[in-house]
Short mmCIF file of N, CA and C in Angstrom, two decimals:
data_model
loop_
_atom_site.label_atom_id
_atom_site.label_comp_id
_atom_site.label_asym_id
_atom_site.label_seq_id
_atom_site.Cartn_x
_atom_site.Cartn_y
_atom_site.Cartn_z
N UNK A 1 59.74 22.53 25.44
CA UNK A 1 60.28 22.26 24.12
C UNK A 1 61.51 23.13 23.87
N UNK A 2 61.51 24.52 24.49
CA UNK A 2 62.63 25.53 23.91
C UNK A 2 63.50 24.64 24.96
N UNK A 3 63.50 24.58 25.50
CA UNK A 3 64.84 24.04 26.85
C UNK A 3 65.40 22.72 25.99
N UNK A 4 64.47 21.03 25.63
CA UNK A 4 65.18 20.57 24.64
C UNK A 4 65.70 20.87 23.87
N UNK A 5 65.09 21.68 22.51
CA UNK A 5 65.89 22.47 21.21
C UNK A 5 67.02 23.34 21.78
N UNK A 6 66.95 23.85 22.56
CA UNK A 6 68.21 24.55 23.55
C UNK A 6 69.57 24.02 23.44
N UNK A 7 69.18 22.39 24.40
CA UNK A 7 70.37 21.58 24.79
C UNK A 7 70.64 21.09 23.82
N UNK A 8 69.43 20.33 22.68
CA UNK A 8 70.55 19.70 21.51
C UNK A 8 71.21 21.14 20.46
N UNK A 9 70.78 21.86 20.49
CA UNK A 9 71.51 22.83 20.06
C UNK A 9 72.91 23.21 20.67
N UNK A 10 72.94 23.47 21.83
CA UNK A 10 74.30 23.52 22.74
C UNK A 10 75.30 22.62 22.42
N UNK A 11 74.52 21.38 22.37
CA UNK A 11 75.62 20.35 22.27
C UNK A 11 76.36 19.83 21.10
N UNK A 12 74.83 19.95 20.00
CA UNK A 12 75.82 20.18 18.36
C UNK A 12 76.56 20.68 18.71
N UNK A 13 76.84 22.15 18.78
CA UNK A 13 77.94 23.27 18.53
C UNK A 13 78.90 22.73 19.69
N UNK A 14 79.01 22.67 20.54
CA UNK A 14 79.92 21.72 21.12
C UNK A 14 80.94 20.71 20.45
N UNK A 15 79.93 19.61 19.95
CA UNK A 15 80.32 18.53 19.17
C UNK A 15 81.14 19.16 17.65
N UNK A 16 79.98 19.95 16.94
CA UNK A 16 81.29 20.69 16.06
C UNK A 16 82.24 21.14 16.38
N UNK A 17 82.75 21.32 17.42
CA UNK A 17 84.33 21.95 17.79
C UNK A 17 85.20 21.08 18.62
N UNK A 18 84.42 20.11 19.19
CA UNK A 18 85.32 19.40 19.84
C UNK A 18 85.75 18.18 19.08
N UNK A 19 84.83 17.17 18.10
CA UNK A 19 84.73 16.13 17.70
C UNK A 19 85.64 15.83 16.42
N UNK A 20 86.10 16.75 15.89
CA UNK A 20 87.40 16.72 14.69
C UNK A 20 88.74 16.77 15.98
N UNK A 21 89.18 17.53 16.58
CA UNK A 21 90.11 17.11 17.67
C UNK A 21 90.19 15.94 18.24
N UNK A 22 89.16 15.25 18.80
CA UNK A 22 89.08 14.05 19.56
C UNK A 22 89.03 13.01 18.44
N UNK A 23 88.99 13.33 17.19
CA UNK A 23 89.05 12.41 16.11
C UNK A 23 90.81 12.15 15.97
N UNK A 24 91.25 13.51 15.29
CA UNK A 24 92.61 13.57 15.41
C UNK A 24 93.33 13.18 16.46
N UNK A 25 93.71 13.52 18.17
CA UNK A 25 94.06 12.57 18.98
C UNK A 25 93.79 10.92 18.74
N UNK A 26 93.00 10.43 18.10
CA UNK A 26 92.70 9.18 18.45
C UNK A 26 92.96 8.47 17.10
N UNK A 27 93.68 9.05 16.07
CA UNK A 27 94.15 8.59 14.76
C UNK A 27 93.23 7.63 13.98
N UNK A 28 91.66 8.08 14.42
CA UNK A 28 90.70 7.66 13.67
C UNK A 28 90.75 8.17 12.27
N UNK A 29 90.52 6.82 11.31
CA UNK A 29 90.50 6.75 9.90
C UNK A 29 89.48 7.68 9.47
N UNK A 30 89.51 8.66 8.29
CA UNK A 30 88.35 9.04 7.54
C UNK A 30 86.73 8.44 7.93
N UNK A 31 86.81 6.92 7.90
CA UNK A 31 85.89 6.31 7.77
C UNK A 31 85.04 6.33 8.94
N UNK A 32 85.95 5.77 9.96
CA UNK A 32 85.61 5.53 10.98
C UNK A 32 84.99 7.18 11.74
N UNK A 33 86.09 7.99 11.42
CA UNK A 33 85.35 9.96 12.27
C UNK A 33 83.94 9.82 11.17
N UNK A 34 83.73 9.45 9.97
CA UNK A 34 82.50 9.56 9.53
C UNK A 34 81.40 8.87 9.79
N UNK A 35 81.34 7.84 10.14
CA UNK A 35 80.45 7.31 10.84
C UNK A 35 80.44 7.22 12.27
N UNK A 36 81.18 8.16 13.20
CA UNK A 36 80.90 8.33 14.42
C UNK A 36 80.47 9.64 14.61
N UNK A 37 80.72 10.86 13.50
CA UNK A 37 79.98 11.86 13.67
C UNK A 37 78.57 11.88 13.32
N UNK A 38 78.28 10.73 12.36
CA UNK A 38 76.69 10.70 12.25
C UNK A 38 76.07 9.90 13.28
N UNK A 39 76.50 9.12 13.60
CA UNK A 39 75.87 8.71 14.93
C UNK A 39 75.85 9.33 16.51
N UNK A 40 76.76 10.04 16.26
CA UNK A 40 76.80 10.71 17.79
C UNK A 40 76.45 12.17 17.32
N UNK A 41 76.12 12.70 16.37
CA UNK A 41 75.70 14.08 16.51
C UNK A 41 74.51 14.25 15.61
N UNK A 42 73.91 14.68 16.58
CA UNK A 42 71.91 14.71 15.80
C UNK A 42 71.77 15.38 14.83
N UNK A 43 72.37 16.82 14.84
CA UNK A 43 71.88 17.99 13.55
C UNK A 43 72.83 17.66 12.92
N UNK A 44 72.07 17.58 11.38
CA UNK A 44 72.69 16.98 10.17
C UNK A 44 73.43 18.09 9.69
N UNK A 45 73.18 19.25 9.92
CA UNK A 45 74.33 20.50 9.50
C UNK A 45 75.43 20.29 10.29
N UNK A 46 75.64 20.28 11.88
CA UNK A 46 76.35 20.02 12.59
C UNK A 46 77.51 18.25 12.09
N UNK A 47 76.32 17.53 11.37
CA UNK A 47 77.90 16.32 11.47
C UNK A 47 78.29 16.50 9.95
N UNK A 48 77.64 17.23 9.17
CA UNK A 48 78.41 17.74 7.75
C UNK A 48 79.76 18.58 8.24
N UNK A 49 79.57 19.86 9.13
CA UNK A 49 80.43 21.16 9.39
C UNK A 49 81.43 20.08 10.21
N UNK A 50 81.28 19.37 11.40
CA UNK A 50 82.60 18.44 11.74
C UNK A 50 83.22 17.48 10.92
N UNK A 51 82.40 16.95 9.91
CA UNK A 51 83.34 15.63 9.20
C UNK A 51 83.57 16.59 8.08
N UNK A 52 83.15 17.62 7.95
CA UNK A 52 84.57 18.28 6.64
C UNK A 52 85.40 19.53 7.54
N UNK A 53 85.67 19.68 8.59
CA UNK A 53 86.75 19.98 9.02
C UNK A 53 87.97 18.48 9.77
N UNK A 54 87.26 17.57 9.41
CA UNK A 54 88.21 16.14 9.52
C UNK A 54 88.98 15.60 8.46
N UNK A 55 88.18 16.12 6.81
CA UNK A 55 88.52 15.39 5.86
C UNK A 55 87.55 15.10 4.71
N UNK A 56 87.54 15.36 3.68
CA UNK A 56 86.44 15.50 2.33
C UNK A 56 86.24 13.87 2.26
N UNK A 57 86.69 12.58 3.02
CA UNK A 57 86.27 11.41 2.44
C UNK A 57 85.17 11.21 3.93
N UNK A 58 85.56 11.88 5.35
CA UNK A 58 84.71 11.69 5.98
C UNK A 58 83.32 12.66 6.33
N UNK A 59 84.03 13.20 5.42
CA UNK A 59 82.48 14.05 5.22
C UNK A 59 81.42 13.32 4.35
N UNK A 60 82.06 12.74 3.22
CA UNK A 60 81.39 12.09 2.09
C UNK A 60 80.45 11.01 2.75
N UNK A 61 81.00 10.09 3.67
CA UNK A 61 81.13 9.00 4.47
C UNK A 61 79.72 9.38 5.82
N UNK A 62 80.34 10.54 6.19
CA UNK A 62 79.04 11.09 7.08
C UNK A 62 77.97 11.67 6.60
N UNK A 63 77.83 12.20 5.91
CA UNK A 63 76.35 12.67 5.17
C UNK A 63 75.49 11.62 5.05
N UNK A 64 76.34 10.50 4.33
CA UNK A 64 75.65 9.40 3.59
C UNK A 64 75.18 8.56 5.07
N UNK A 65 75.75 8.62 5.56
CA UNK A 65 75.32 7.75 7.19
C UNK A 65 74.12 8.29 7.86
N UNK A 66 74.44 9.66 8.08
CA UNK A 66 73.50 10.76 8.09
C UNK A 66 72.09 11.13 7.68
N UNK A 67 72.14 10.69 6.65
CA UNK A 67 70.72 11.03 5.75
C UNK A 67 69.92 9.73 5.43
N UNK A 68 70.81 8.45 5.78
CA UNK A 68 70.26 7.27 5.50
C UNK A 68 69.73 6.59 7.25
N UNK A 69 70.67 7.31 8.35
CA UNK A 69 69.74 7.59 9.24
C UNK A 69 68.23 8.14 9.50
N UNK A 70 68.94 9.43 8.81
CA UNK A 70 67.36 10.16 8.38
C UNK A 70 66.28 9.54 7.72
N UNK A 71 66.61 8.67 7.32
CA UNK A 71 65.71 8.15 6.21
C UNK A 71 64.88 7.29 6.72
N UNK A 72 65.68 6.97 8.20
CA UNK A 72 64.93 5.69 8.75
C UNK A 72 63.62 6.16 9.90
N UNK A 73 63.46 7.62 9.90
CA UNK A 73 62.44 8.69 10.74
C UNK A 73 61.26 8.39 9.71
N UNK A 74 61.49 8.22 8.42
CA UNK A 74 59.98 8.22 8.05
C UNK A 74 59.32 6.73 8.24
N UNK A 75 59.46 5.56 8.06
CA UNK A 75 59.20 4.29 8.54
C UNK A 75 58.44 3.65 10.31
N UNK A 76 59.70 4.67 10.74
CA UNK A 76 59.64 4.77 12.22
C UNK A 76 58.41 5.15 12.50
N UNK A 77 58.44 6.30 12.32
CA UNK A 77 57.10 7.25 12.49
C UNK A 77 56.01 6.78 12.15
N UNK A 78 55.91 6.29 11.17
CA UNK A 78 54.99 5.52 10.66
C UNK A 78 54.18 4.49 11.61
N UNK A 79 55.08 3.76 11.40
CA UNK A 79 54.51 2.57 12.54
C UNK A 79 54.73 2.82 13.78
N UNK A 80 55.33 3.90 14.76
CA UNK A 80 54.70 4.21 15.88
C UNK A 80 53.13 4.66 15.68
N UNK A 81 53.01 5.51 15.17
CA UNK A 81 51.92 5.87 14.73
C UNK A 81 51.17 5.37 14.61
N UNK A 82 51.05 3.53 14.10
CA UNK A 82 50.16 2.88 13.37
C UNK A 82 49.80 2.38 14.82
N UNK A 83 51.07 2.08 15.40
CA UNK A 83 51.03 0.91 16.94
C UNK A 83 50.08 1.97 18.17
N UNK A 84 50.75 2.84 18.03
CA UNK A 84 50.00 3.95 19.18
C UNK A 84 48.04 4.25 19.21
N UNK A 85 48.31 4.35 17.65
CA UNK A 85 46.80 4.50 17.14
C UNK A 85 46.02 3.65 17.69
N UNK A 86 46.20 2.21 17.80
CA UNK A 86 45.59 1.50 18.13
C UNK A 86 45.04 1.35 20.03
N UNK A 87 46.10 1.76 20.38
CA UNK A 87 46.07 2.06 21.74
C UNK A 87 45.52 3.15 22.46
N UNK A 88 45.58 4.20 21.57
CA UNK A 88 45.18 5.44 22.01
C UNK A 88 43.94 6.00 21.67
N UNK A 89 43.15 6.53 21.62
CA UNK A 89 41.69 7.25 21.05
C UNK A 89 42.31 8.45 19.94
N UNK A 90 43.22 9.00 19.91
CA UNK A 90 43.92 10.06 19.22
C UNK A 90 45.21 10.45 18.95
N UNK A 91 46.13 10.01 17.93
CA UNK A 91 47.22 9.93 17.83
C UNK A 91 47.21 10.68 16.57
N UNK A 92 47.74 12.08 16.38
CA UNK A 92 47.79 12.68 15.00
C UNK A 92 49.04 12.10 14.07
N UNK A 93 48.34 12.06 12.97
CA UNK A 93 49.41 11.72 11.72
C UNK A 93 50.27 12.46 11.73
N UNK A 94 51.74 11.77 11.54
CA UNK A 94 52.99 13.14 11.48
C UNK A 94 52.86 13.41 9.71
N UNK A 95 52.34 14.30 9.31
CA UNK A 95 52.09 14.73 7.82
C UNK A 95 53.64 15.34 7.68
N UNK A 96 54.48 15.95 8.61
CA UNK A 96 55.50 16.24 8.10
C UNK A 96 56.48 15.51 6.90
N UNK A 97 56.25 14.15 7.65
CA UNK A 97 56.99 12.75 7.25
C UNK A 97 56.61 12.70 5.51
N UNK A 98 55.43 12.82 5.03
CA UNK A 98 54.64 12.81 4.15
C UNK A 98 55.51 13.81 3.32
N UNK A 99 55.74 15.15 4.22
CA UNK A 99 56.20 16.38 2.71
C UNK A 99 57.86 16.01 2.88
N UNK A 100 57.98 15.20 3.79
CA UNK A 100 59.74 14.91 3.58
C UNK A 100 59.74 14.19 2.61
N UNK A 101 58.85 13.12 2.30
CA UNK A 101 59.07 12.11 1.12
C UNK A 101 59.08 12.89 -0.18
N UNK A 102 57.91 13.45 -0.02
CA UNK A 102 57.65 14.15 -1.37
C UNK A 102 58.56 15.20 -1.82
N UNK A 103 58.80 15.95 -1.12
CA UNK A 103 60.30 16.78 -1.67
C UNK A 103 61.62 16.04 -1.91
N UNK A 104 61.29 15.04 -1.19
CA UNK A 104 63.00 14.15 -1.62
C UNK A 104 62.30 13.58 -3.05
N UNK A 105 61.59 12.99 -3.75
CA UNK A 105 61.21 12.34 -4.33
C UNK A 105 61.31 13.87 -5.57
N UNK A 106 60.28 14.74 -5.47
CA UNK A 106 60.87 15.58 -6.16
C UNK A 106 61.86 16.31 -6.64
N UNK A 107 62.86 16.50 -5.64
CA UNK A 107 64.04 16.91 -6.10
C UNK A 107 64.69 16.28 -6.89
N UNK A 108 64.88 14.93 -6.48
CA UNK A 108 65.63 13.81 -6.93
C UNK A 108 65.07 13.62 -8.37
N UNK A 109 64.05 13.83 -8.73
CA UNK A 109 62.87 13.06 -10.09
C UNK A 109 62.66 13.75 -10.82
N UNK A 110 62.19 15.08 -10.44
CA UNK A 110 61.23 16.30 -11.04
C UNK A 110 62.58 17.27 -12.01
N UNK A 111 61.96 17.13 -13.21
CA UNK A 111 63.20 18.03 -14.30
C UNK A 111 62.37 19.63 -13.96
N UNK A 112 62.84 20.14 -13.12
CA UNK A 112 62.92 21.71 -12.59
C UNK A 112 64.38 22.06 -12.49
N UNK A 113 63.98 23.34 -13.03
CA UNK A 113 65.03 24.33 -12.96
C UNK A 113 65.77 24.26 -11.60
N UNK A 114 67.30 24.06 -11.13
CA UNK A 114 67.59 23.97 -10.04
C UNK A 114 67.53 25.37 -9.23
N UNK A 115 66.99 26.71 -10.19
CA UNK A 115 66.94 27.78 -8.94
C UNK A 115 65.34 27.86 -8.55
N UNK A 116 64.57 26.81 -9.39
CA UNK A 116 63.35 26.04 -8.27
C UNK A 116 63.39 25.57 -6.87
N UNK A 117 63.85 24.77 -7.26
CA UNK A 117 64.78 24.40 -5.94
C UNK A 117 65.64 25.04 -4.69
N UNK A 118 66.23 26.27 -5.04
CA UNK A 118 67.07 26.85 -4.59
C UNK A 118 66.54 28.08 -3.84
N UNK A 119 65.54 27.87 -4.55
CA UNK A 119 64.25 29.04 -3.73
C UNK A 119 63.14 28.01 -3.08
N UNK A 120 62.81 27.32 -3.05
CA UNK A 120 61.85 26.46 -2.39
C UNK A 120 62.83 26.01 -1.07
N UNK A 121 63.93 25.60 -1.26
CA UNK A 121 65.11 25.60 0.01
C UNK A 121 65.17 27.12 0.46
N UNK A 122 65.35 27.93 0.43
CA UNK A 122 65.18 29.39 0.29
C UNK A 122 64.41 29.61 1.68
N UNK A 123 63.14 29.42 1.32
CA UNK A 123 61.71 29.50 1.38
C UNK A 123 62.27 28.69 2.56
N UNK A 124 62.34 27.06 2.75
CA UNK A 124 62.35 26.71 3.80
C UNK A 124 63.29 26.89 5.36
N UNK A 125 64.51 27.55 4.76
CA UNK A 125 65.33 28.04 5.30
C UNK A 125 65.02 28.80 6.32
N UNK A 126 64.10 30.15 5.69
CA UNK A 126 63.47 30.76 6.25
C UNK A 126 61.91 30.85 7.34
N UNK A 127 61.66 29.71 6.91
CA UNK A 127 60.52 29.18 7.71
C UNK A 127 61.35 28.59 8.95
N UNK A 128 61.88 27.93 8.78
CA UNK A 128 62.94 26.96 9.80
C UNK A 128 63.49 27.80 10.74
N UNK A 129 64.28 29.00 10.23
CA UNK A 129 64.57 30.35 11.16
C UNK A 129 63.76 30.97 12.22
N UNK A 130 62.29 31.23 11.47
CA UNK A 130 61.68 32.05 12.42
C UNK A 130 60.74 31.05 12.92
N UNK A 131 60.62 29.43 12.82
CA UNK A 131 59.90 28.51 13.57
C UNK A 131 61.13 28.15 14.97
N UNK A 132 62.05 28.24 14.91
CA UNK A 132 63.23 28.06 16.06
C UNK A 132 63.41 29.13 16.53
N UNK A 133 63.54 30.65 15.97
CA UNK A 133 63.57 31.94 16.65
C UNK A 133 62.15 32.00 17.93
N UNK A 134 61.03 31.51 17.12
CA UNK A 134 59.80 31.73 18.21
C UNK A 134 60.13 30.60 19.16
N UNK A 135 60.75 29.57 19.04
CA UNK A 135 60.95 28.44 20.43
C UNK A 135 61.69 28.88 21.39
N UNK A 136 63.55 29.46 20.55
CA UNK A 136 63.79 30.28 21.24
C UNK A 136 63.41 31.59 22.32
N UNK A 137 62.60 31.93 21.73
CA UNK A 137 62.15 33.54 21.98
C UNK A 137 61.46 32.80 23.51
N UNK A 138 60.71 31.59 23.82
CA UNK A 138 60.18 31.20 24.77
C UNK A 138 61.32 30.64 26.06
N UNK A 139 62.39 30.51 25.26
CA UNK A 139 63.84 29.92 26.63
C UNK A 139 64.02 31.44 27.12
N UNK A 140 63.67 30.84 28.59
CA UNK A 140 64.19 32.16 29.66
C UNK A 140 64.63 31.38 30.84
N UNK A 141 65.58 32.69 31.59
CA UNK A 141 65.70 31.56 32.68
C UNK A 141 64.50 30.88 33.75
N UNK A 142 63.32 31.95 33.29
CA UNK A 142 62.43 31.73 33.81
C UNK A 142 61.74 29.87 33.45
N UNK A 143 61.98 30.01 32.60
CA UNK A 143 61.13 28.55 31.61
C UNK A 143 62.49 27.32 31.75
N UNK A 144 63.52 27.68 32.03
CA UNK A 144 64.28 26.66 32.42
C UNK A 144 64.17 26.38 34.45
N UNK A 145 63.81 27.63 34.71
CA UNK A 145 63.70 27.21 36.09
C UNK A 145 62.69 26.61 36.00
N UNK A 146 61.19 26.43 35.41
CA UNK A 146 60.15 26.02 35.56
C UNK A 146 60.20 24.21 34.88
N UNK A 147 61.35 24.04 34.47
CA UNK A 147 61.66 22.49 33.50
C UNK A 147 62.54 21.99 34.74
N UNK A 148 63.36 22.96 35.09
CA UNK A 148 64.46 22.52 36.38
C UNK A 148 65.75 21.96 35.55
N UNK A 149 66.81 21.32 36.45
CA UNK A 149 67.88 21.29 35.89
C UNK A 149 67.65 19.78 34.89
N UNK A 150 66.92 19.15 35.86
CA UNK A 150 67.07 17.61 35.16
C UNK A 150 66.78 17.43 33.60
N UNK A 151 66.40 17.70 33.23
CA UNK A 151 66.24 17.34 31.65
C UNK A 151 67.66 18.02 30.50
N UNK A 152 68.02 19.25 31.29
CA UNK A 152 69.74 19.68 31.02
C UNK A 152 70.41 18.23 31.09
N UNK A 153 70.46 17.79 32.53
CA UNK A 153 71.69 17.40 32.92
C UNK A 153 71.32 15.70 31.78
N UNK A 154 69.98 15.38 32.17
CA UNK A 154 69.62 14.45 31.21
C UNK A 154 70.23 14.09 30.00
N UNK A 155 70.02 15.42 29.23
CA UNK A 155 70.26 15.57 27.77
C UNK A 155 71.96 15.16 27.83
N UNK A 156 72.77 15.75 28.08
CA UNK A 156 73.95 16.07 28.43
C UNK A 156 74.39 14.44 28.87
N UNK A 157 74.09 14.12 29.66
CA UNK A 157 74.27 12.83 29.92
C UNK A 157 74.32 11.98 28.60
N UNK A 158 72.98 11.37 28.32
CA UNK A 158 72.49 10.85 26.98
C UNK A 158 73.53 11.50 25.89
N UNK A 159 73.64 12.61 25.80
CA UNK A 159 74.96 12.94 24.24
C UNK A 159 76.34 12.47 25.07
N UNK A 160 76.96 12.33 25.98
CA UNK A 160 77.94 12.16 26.52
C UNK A 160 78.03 10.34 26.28
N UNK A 161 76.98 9.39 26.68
CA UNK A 161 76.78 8.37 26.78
C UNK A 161 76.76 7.54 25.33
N UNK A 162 76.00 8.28 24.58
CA UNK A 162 75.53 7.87 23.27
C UNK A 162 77.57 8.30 22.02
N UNK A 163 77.83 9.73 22.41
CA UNK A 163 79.42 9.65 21.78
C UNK A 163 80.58 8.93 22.38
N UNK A 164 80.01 8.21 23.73
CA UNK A 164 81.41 7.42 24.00
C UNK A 164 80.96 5.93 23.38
N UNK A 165 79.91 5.16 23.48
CA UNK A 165 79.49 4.00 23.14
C UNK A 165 80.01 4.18 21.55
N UNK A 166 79.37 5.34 20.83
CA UNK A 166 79.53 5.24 19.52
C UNK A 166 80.76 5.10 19.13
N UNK A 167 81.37 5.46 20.11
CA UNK A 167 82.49 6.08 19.74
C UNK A 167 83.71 4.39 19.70
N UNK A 168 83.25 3.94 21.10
CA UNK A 168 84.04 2.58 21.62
C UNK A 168 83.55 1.20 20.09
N UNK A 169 82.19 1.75 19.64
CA UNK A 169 81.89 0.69 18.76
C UNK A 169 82.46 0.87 17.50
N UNK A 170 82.57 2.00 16.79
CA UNK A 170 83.52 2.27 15.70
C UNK A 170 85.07 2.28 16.11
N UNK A 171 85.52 2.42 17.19
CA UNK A 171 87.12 2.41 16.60
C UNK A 171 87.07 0.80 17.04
N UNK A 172 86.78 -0.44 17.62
CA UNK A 172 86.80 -1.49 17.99
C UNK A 172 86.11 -2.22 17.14
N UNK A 173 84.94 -2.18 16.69
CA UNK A 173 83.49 -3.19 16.11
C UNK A 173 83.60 -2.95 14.29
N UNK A 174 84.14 -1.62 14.24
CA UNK A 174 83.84 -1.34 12.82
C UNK A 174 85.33 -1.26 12.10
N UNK A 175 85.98 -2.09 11.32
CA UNK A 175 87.35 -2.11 10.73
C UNK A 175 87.40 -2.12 9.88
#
């Protein structure tokens, strides 16, 4: 698991520095760098930090692509879940999915004080830190020699594959 979280980590930060340049060379519209940074870059911090060093309309443009992607993980999940269940003797509920709804639903609904909020984000911030610090803390070169190279070169591949397609379908498919 630390060796995946590793590589898509590597490659965000990658993608944040390279993907506003390769936007600019290629005289892609606002629109278009915003919906190719949400599709070609997984961490939603990562395609916020590139589409507003592109431009405040493709940032606007990518979030919204972004999070309505996101949106489509709880459904998903769902009905893998439902389909697997049936197949399998033991398939645990993703309950995560469950407190994603409910905090979106609350934020959005619930008349609380916004430094409620601001500490409950706070709070999760910090959980999020030291739940990726301990994954981290497990990447050694030891634990990548024991995964081997292929699932690197894998990953790497797949983000390479997935930002040129995305990439060929928005400046061509999307006008």
């Amino acid at each position: 698991m630390s060796v995946s979280l590793g590589t898509v980590f590597i490659l965000n930060s990658i993608a944040l520095f390279i993907f506003p340049p390769i936007g600019h060379a290629l005289a892609m519209t606002q629109r278009q760098f915003g919906i190719w940074s949400a599709i070609a870059i997984h961490d939603t911090s990562s395609v916020v930090g590139a589409s507003q060093r592109f431009g405040a309309e493709a940032q606007r443009i990518a979030t919204t692509v972004k999070l309505t992607r996101a949106l489509w993980i709880v459904p998903l999940t769902l009905a893998t879940a439902a389909v697997f269940r049936k197949r399998a003797a033991r398939v645990a509920i993703p309950w995560f999915i469950l407190f994603y709804v409910i905090a979106s639903v609350l934020r959005t609904y619930a008349p609380l004080p916004v430094n409620v909020f601001d500490t409950i984000v706070y709070i999760a911030r910090v959980g999020l830190t030291v739940t990726l610090f301990l994954i981290g803390a497990g990447l050694s070169r030891n634990a990548i020699a024991k995964v081997g190279a292929r699932p690197l070169i894998l990953g790497v591949l797949l983000w390479i594959a997935i930002s040129c397609t995305s990439l060929y379908a928005v400046l061509n498919l999307a006008r």
